[in-house]
XYZ file of C-alpha atoms in Angstrom:
489
model
C 0.000 0.000 0.000
C 1.371 3.431 -0.865
C 1.888 5.908 1.940
C -0.571 8.777 2.169
C 0.404 12.306 3.255
C -0.694 12.050 6.870
C 1.137 11.046 10.015
C -0.941 7.928 10.723
C 0.104 6.465 7.380
C 3.727 7.568 7.672
C 4.054 6.089 11.157
C 3.433 2.606 9.758
C 6.868 2.690 8.108
C 9.200 0.260 9.880
C 12.973 0.481 9.991
C 14.125 -1.825 7.164
C 16.399 -4.776 7.836
C 19.194 -3.352 5.692
C 19.629 -0.429 8.097
C 19.557 -2.682 11.140
C 22.124 -4.927 9.436
C 24.417 -2.203 8.046
C 25.847 -0.944 11.372
C 28.521 1.297 9.817
C 28.302 4.398 7.660
C 30.793 7.085 6.643
C 29.761 10.741 6.948
C 31.341 13.028 4.319
C 31.424 16.725 5.235
C 32.564 18.465 2.078
C 32.059 22.026 0.938
C 33.597 25.528 0.895
C 34.704 25.071 4.529
C 37.029 22.341 3.220
C 39.246 25.088 1.767
C 40.312 26.773 5.047
C 39.833 23.449 6.916
C 40.515 25.079 10.254
C 39.089 25.200 13.773
C 40.625 25.872 17.200
C 42.556 23.262 19.143
C 40.086 22.665 21.953
C 38.650 19.567 23.631
C 35.826 17.617 22.052
C 32.369 19.191 21.894
C 30.823 17.125 24.739
C 33.622 18.279 27.057
C 33.328 21.930 25.974
C 29.564 21.911 26.370
C 29.756 20.283 29.779
C 32.441 22.630 31.138
C 31.714 25.961 29.432
C 28.206 25.962 27.999
C 26.859 26.774 24.525
C 27.993 30.407 24.293
C 31.697 29.600 24.783
C 31.354 26.546 22.558
C 29.927 28.514 19.637
C 32.737 31.065 19.839
C 35.426 28.353 20.049
C 33.703 25.731 17.924
C 35.934 22.753 17.012
C 33.626 21.907 14.074
C 35.531 23.200 11.038
C 32.352 23.074 8.954
C 31.042 25.941 11.129
C 33.880 28.201 9.915
C 31.545 30.821 8.394
C 29.736 31.249 11.700
C 32.776 31.153 13.976
C 34.773 33.661 11.889
C 32.126 36.293 12.669
C 33.081 36.547 16.360
C 35.547 39.410 16.715
C 38.692 38.183 18.458
C 37.720 34.506 18.307
C 40.451 32.017 17.353
C 38.832 31.451 13.951
C 38.418 35.177 13.264
C 42.087 35.799 14.103
C 43.198 32.872 11.956
C 41.067 34.065 9.038
C 42.363 37.630 9.234
C 46.000 36.626 9.600
C 45.853 33.965 6.868
C 43.658 35.574 4.222
C 43.647 39.254 5.086
C 41.133 41.740 6.425
C 37.722 41.457 4.800
C 38.442 38.299 2.817
C 34.960 36.937 1.959
C 33.841 33.384 2.621
C 32.448 33.260 -0.914
C 36.004 33.031 -2.224
C 36.189 29.620 -0.589
C 33.081 28.581 -2.517
C 34.781 29.562 -5.778
C 37.964 27.682 -4.860
C 36.004 24.634 -3.756
C 34.041 24.483 -7.013
C 37.280 24.664 -8.997
C 39.158 22.039 -6.920
C 36.286 19.543 -6.698
C 35.657 19.562 -10.450
C 38.296 16.837 -10.967
C 37.832 14.927 -7.697
C 38.287 11.157 -7.985
C 35.048 10.054 -6.363
C 35.670 6.378 -7.133
C 38.762 6.559 -4.921
C 36.762 8.279 -2.197
C 34.072 5.599 -2.339
C 36.700 2.872 -2.297
C 38.138 4.230 0.943
C 34.685 4.024 2.524
C 34.324 0.450 1.264
C 37.715 -0.565 2.671
C 36.676 0.886 6.030
C 33.867 -1.667 6.045
C 31.061 0.866 5.585
C 27.711 -0.314 4.311
C 26.437 3.182 3.572
C 27.736 6.708 3.001
C 26.072 10.030 3.853
C 27.147 13.186 1.981
C 26.486 16.802 3.004
C 24.515 18.131 0.038
C 24.092 21.541 1.714
C 25.551 22.515 5.042
C 24.671 25.577 7.121
C 26.654 27.889 4.810
C 23.983 27.383 2.124
C 26.297 26.117 -0.627
C 24.807 23.207 -2.624
C 26.778 20.281 -4.031
C 24.299 19.709 -6.854
C 22.925 21.998 -9.597
C 19.588 22.909 -8.038
C 16.886 24.417 -10.200
C 16.209 27.115 -7.600
C 18.546 30.042 -6.951
C 19.632 31.148 -3.507
C 17.862 34.475 -2.812
C 21.032 36.034 -1.407
C 23.675 34.230 -3.473
C 22.150 33.334 -6.832
C 23.552 30.146 -8.386
C 25.273 29.130 -5.193
C 26.330 25.579 -5.986
C 29.211 23.485 -7.269
C 29.925 23.428 -10.982
C 29.955 19.646 -10.997
C 27.040 17.516 -9.787
C 28.968 16.193 -6.814
C 25.879 14.623 -5.274
C 25.098 12.638 -8.428
C 28.666 11.605 -9.102
C 29.331 10.597 -5.487
C 26.078 8.638 -5.421
C 27.080 6.740 -8.551
C 30.547 5.958 -7.157
C 29.214 4.807 -3.785
C 26.627 2.515 -5.334
C 29.153 1.105 -7.785
C 31.289 0.187 -4.753
C 28.401 -1.843 -3.322
C 27.211 0.576 -0.638
C 23.996 2.481 -0.082
C 23.880 6.257 -0.443
C 22.467 8.717 2.065
C 22.073 12.465 1.696
C 22.430 15.089 4.426
C 20.617 18.412 4.124
C 20.709 21.378 6.487
C 17.040 22.295 6.681
C 17.362 24.255 9.912
C 20.198 26.629 9.089
C 21.068 28.489 5.924
C 23.096 31.373 7.325
C 23.182 33.575 4.204
C 19.417 33.183 3.742
C 18.536 35.202 6.870
C 21.973 36.653 7.632
C 22.113 34.557 10.793
C 24.897 34.310 13.332
C 24.549 31.570 15.937
C 26.025 33.035 19.101
C 24.042 31.482 21.946
C 21.466 28.948 22.965
C 18.521 31.072 21.817
C 19.984 31.446 18.310
C 19.802 27.694 17.839
C 16.014 28.111 17.913
C 15.543 31.556 16.382
C 18.167 31.079 13.662
C 15.895 28.824 11.591
C 14.415 30.783 8.637
C 10.616 30.635 8.736
C 9.535 32.726 5.751
C 7.311 31.300 3.026
C 10.215 31.838 0.651
C 12.456 29.587 2.722
C 9.760 26.935 3.048
C 9.511 26.781 -0.758
C 13.294 26.862 -1.114
C 13.815 24.055 1.390
C 11.041 21.880 -0.021
C 12.314 22.320 -3.592
C 15.755 21.163 -2.491
C 14.522 18.137 -0.575
C 12.234 17.007 -3.379
C 15.020 17.422 -5.926
C 17.311 15.252 -3.824
C 14.630 12.561 -3.476
C 13.564 12.562 -7.126
C 17.035 12.810 -8.695
C 19.063 10.568 -6.411
C 16.609 8.361 -4.427
C 18.768 8.270 -1.283
C 18.522 5.311 1.081
C 18.974 7.723 4.008
C 17.379 11.184 4.186
C 19.407 12.867 6.925
C 18.217 16.345 7.895
C 20.074 18.585 10.333
C 19.010 20.994 13.081
C 15.294 21.404 12.191
C 13.055 22.418 9.301
C 10.738 25.384 8.773
C 7.320 25.249 10.355
C 5.420 25.699 7.089
C 6.845 22.589 5.435
C 4.315 19.727 5.160
C 6.579 17.123 6.663
C 4.075 14.248 6.609
C 3.572 14.725 2.865
C 7.321 14.916 2.288
C 7.936 11.694 4.228
C 5.091 9.906 2.446
C 6.438 10.894 -0.959
C 9.941 9.842 0.094
C 8.802 6.407 1.298
C 6.790 5.916 -1.882
C 9.877 6.745 -3.961
C 12.270 4.756 -1.714
C 10.210 2.155 0.216
C 13.211 0.931 2.208
C 14.539 4.424 2.898
C 15.033 5.840 6.393
C 14.761 9.318 7.907
C 16.570 10.622 10.960
C 15.175 12.635 13.851
C 16.344 16.201 13.198
C 13.165 17.567 11.627
C 11.746 19.553 14.547
C 9.285 22.255 13.523
C 8.702 25.161 15.899
C 5.909 27.608 15.283
C 7.419 31.066 14.763
C 6.423 33.723 17.256
C 6.435 37.479 17.374
C 8.891 39.807 19.012
C 7.643 39.021 22.500
C 8.240 35.283 22.091
C 11.651 35.854 20.503
C 12.637 38.123 23.388
C 11.424 35.483 25.842
C 13.465 32.764 24.124
C 16.562 34.962 24.202
C 16.062 35.785 27.858
C 15.630 32.113 28.645
C 18.761 31.209 26.716
C 20.782 33.848 28.549
C 19.512 32.572 31.889
C 20.442 28.983 31.079
C 23.946 30.081 30.059
C 24.362 32.122 33.260
C 23.271 29.175 35.387
C 25.048 26.538 33.283
C 27.117 25.149 36.138
C 23.887 24.157 37.896
C 22.383 22.345 34.908
C 22.301 18.541 35.499
C 25.008 16.711 33.567
C 22.507 14.541 31.685
C 21.242 17.643 29.839
C 24.701 18.889 28.883
C 25.038 16.969 25.642
C 24.525 17.325 21.903
C 21.140 15.783 21.261
C 19.008 17.860 18.926
C 15.478 18.247 20.319
C 13.056 15.751 18.761
C 9.432 16.779 18.423
C 8.415 14.903 15.279
C 5.549 12.367 15.097
C 7.695 9.839 13.218
C 11.412 9.114 12.808
C 13.289 5.939 11.947
C 16.354 6.521 14.113
C 17.886 8.940 16.640
C 21.180 10.750 16.035
C 23.068 11.740 19.213
C 26.565 13.117 18.549
C 29.706 11.586 20.077
C 27.427 9.329 22.138
C 27.691 5.972 23.865
C 24.710 4.401 25.654
C 24.784 2.557 28.950
C 22.057 0.084 28.000
C 20.338 -1.404 24.956
C 18.114 1.250 23.375
C 14.661 0.153 22.281
C 14.589 2.778 19.494
C 17.136 2.419 16.705
C 19.881 5.025 16.991
C 22.979 6.155 15.175
C 25.966 7.599 16.988
C 27.535 10.209 14.759
C 31.041 11.560 15.281
C 34.145 12.654 13.425
C 37.508 10.905 13.487
C 38.628 13.954 15.448
C 36.773 16.749 17.225
C 35.440 18.001 13.883
C 33.352 16.500 11.091
C 34.874 18.638 8.342
C 38.622 18.421 7.788
C 40.564 20.439 10.358
C 44.256 20.637 9.488
C 44.825 22.282 12.858
C 43.982 19.136 14.823
C 46.750 17.332 16.669
C 47.522 13.627 16.671
C 45.994 13.286 20.126
C 42.719 14.724 18.801
C 42.259 11.824 16.367
C 40.608 8.597 17.462
C 42.882 5.569 17.259
C 41.831 2.490 15.316
C 41.737 0.544 18.591
C 39.408 3.024 20.290
C 37.265 3.258 17.160
C 36.811 -0.525 17.016
C 35.916 -0.768 20.692
C 33.511 2.163 20.540
C 31.864 0.699 17.445
C 31.351 -2.712 19.057
C 29.849 -1.081 22.143
C 27.414 0.953 20.007
C 26.291 -2.066 17.990
C 25.699 -4.120 21.137
C 23.179 -1.478 22.246
C 21.116 -1.352 19.042
C 23.072 1.437 17.408
C 24.837 2.183 14.166
C 27.985 4.287 13.874
C 28.199 7.111 11.339
C 31.882 8.037 11.365
C 32.760 11.403 9.867
C 35.682 12.354 7.654
C 36.299 15.587 5.760
C 37.714 15.381 2.241
C 40.108 18.018 0.990
C 38.607 20.319 -1.665
C 39.940 17.977 -4.370
C 38.194 14.982 -2.765
C 41.271 13.307 -1.295
C 41.300 12.098 2.300
C 44.362 12.993 4.391
C 46.231 9.993 5.752
C 45.617 11.011 9.353
C 41.878 10.783 8.743
C 42.018 7.571 6.721
C 44.193 5.646 9.210
C 41.558 4.889 11.888
C 38.973 3.966 9.243
C 41.350 1.566 7.524
C 42.245 0.088 10.904
C 38.562 -0.498 11.561
C 38.204 -2.075 8.121
C 41.103 -4.410 8.783
C 39.505 -5.580 12.033
C 36.151 -6.049 10.315
C 37.713 -8.197 7.593
C 38.249 -10.862 10.271
C 35.527 -10.076 12.782
C 32.739 -8.504 10.740
C 30.308 -11.348 11.386
C 30.214 -10.267 15.033
C 28.624 -6.946 14.064
C 27.071 -6.959 10.567
C 23.588 -8.431 10.504
C 23.537 -8.959 14.258
C 21.017 -7.877 16.858
C 21.475 -7.048 20.533
C 21.448 -9.998 22.922
C 19.463 -10.087 26.154
C 22.222 -8.074 27.808
C 24.715 -5.816 26.085
C 27.744 -5.984 28.339
C 29.477 -7.907 31.050
C 32.953 -8.678 32.367
C 35.046 -11.799 32.444
C 36.154 -13.196 35.782
C 39.312 -11.031 35.608
C 37.452 -7.806 34.767
C 37.898 -7.735 30.984
C 35.072 -5.756 29.345
C 32.777 -7.809 27.070
C 30.068 -6.774 24.604
C 27.467 -9.215 23.237
C 25.733 -9.496 19.865
C 23.796 -12.386 18.318
C 22.898 -13.755 14.892
C 21.694 -17.087 13.491
C 21.810 -18.965 16.815
C 25.310 -17.697 17.486
C 26.407 -15.444 20.315
C 29.437 -13.214 19.886
C 31.280 -12.117 23.012
C 33.752 -9.400 22.046
C 36.569 -8.680 24.486
C 37.299 -4.942 24.478
C 40.642 -5.390 26.210
C 43.445 -7.930 26.030
C 42.729 -10.552 28.699
C 45.130 -10.571 31.623
C 45.436 -14.371 31.505
C 45.054 -17.189 29.002
C 42.072 -18.632 30.859
C 38.918 -16.538 30.609
C 35.500 -17.184 32.108
C 32.144 -15.599 31.332
C 30.176 -15.363 34.593
C 27.120 -13.962 32.787
C 26.559 -16.982 30.524
C 24.691 -20.216 31.235
C 26.910 -22.864 29.624
C 24.192 -25.501 29.394
C 23.492 -26.314 25.745
C 26.650 -24.702 24.326
C 28.125 -27.087 21.769
C 31.089 -25.188 20.341
C 33.308 -22.222 21.212
C 35.909 -20.639 18.982
C 37.773 -17.354 18.495
C 37.422 -15.517 15.185
C 40.719 -15.222 13.348
C 42.374 -18.199 15.076
C 43.254 -21.254 13.016
C 43.130 -23.531 16.042
C 40.071 -24.159 18.185
C 40.782 -23.229 21.802
C 40.143 -25.633 24.622
C 36.935 -24.841 26.433
C 34.587 -26.266 28.957
C 32.007 -25.432 31.592
C 32.432 -25.237 35.329
C 29.449 -24.584 37.537
C 27.465 -23.457 34.517
C 30.156 -21.000 33.430
C 31.906 -21.132 30.065
C 35.685 -21.002 30.311
C 38.233 -20.881 27.491
C 41.960 -21.559 27.345
C 43.437 -19.131 24.825
C 46.560 -20.137 22.913
C 49.881 -18.587 23.897
C 50.099 -16.618 20.662
C 47.140 -14.375 19.937
C 46.699 -12.104 16.939
C 47.360 -8.414 17.581
C 43.827 -7.067 17.597
C 41.867 -4.202 19.169
C 39.244 -6.739 20.254
C 39.004 -10.543 20.305
C 35.703 -12.148 19.375
C 34.588 -15.395 20.999
C 31.800 -17.207 19.144
C 29.478 -19.573 21.030
C 27.012 -21.921 19.349
C 24.133 -22.275 19.826
C 23.244 -19.028 21.584
C 23.323 -19.607 25.343
C 21.031 -18.041 27.888
C 22.193 -15.466 30.402
C 23.061 -16.881 33.808
C 20.246 -16.811 36.317
């Protein structure tokens, strides 16, 4: 049955198996901000937000893709860098011109191949970020910028390359912010709400873009950011998307807030200022990047730089960069970049709790990926080449995590009557026991990547394994038990 343009119909859409199975995507932030590729050397965003609050964060933003916004703060690190590097009054639009020229010859097959070697099952590309620049030749002109898009159809060409490499394609769109559209500067908490354009012109502009992306490219993931204007008929948009791409998925960042008059705007600003002033008293659980979700239907949640403590009932996708930024930041230090070991362990933890990981990298303007960004992804891909069956196509077990008898962290996943117990640390001894497993009924135990089957047995209902003296160097060892045991009583 086709979907009809009302929420009751749209809410019948179920998350397709391919998205549950995929587990890993690569997030490509690519645009004019890729030319300066710069942001301050500060801690990660969760730490900044927790310790300093949104106002300080926005002035010292480590997200390089926010360059246009951050350069507008007089005396900020980005403003000083911009002035000293490019000169007083150098316009951001010059970066758009340079990006269009450099990306015209980008080898998108090579870019897609890197994502494939990382083990990704899908790729999400920023078709328009908050700076308003489009990576496809839209039929509608930007009211403030005119034909503000790349010369080459980067969305179409990237989509073709990604699909040719055997992956699904997703498209990101910034529906909430288009800074040149309303001359916005996001300086505090209130601006995150009031910075969304709400005019009829923007509604038409935004809807034209989204429908073009759906009709031209049929993305498997429709990934909106921040919010969308109140006047957009979101139920109709979702229905048309699901009819065009029945196994497509939408994320959660589509919040629509009814615009108010001056009194409401003043109230929002006063409230934002009060929250900032009292930030140190705000409970820690609220000090995190988790875009407000007030939409009748979504397929998955998208917290940033997030790990969950327990299995989430609702499908979610942890999104993060390889460093503290999504777009390329040449100013980042080695210690700012996630190691392959930490990336593997974080990924396994996310999957065990019903999540996917969308790992972000920022291509250079010519489409190449710097080695320091590629390294952790290729390390993850190498681990997945041996241990991928412990994550791809799996589902959470009854419990997500436990510890061995010697305190080694374990994460559980299951598939086809097999339980995978992934050790997130190197065991302290050759003999390991799983106190949380009922050994009754287990018929075989082995370790992925080992040619020899380890000795194993059961004592008092507990599975124990004798690992060989020589183990492969690996961020995480996977123990496979068949058939799937029950948790210990």
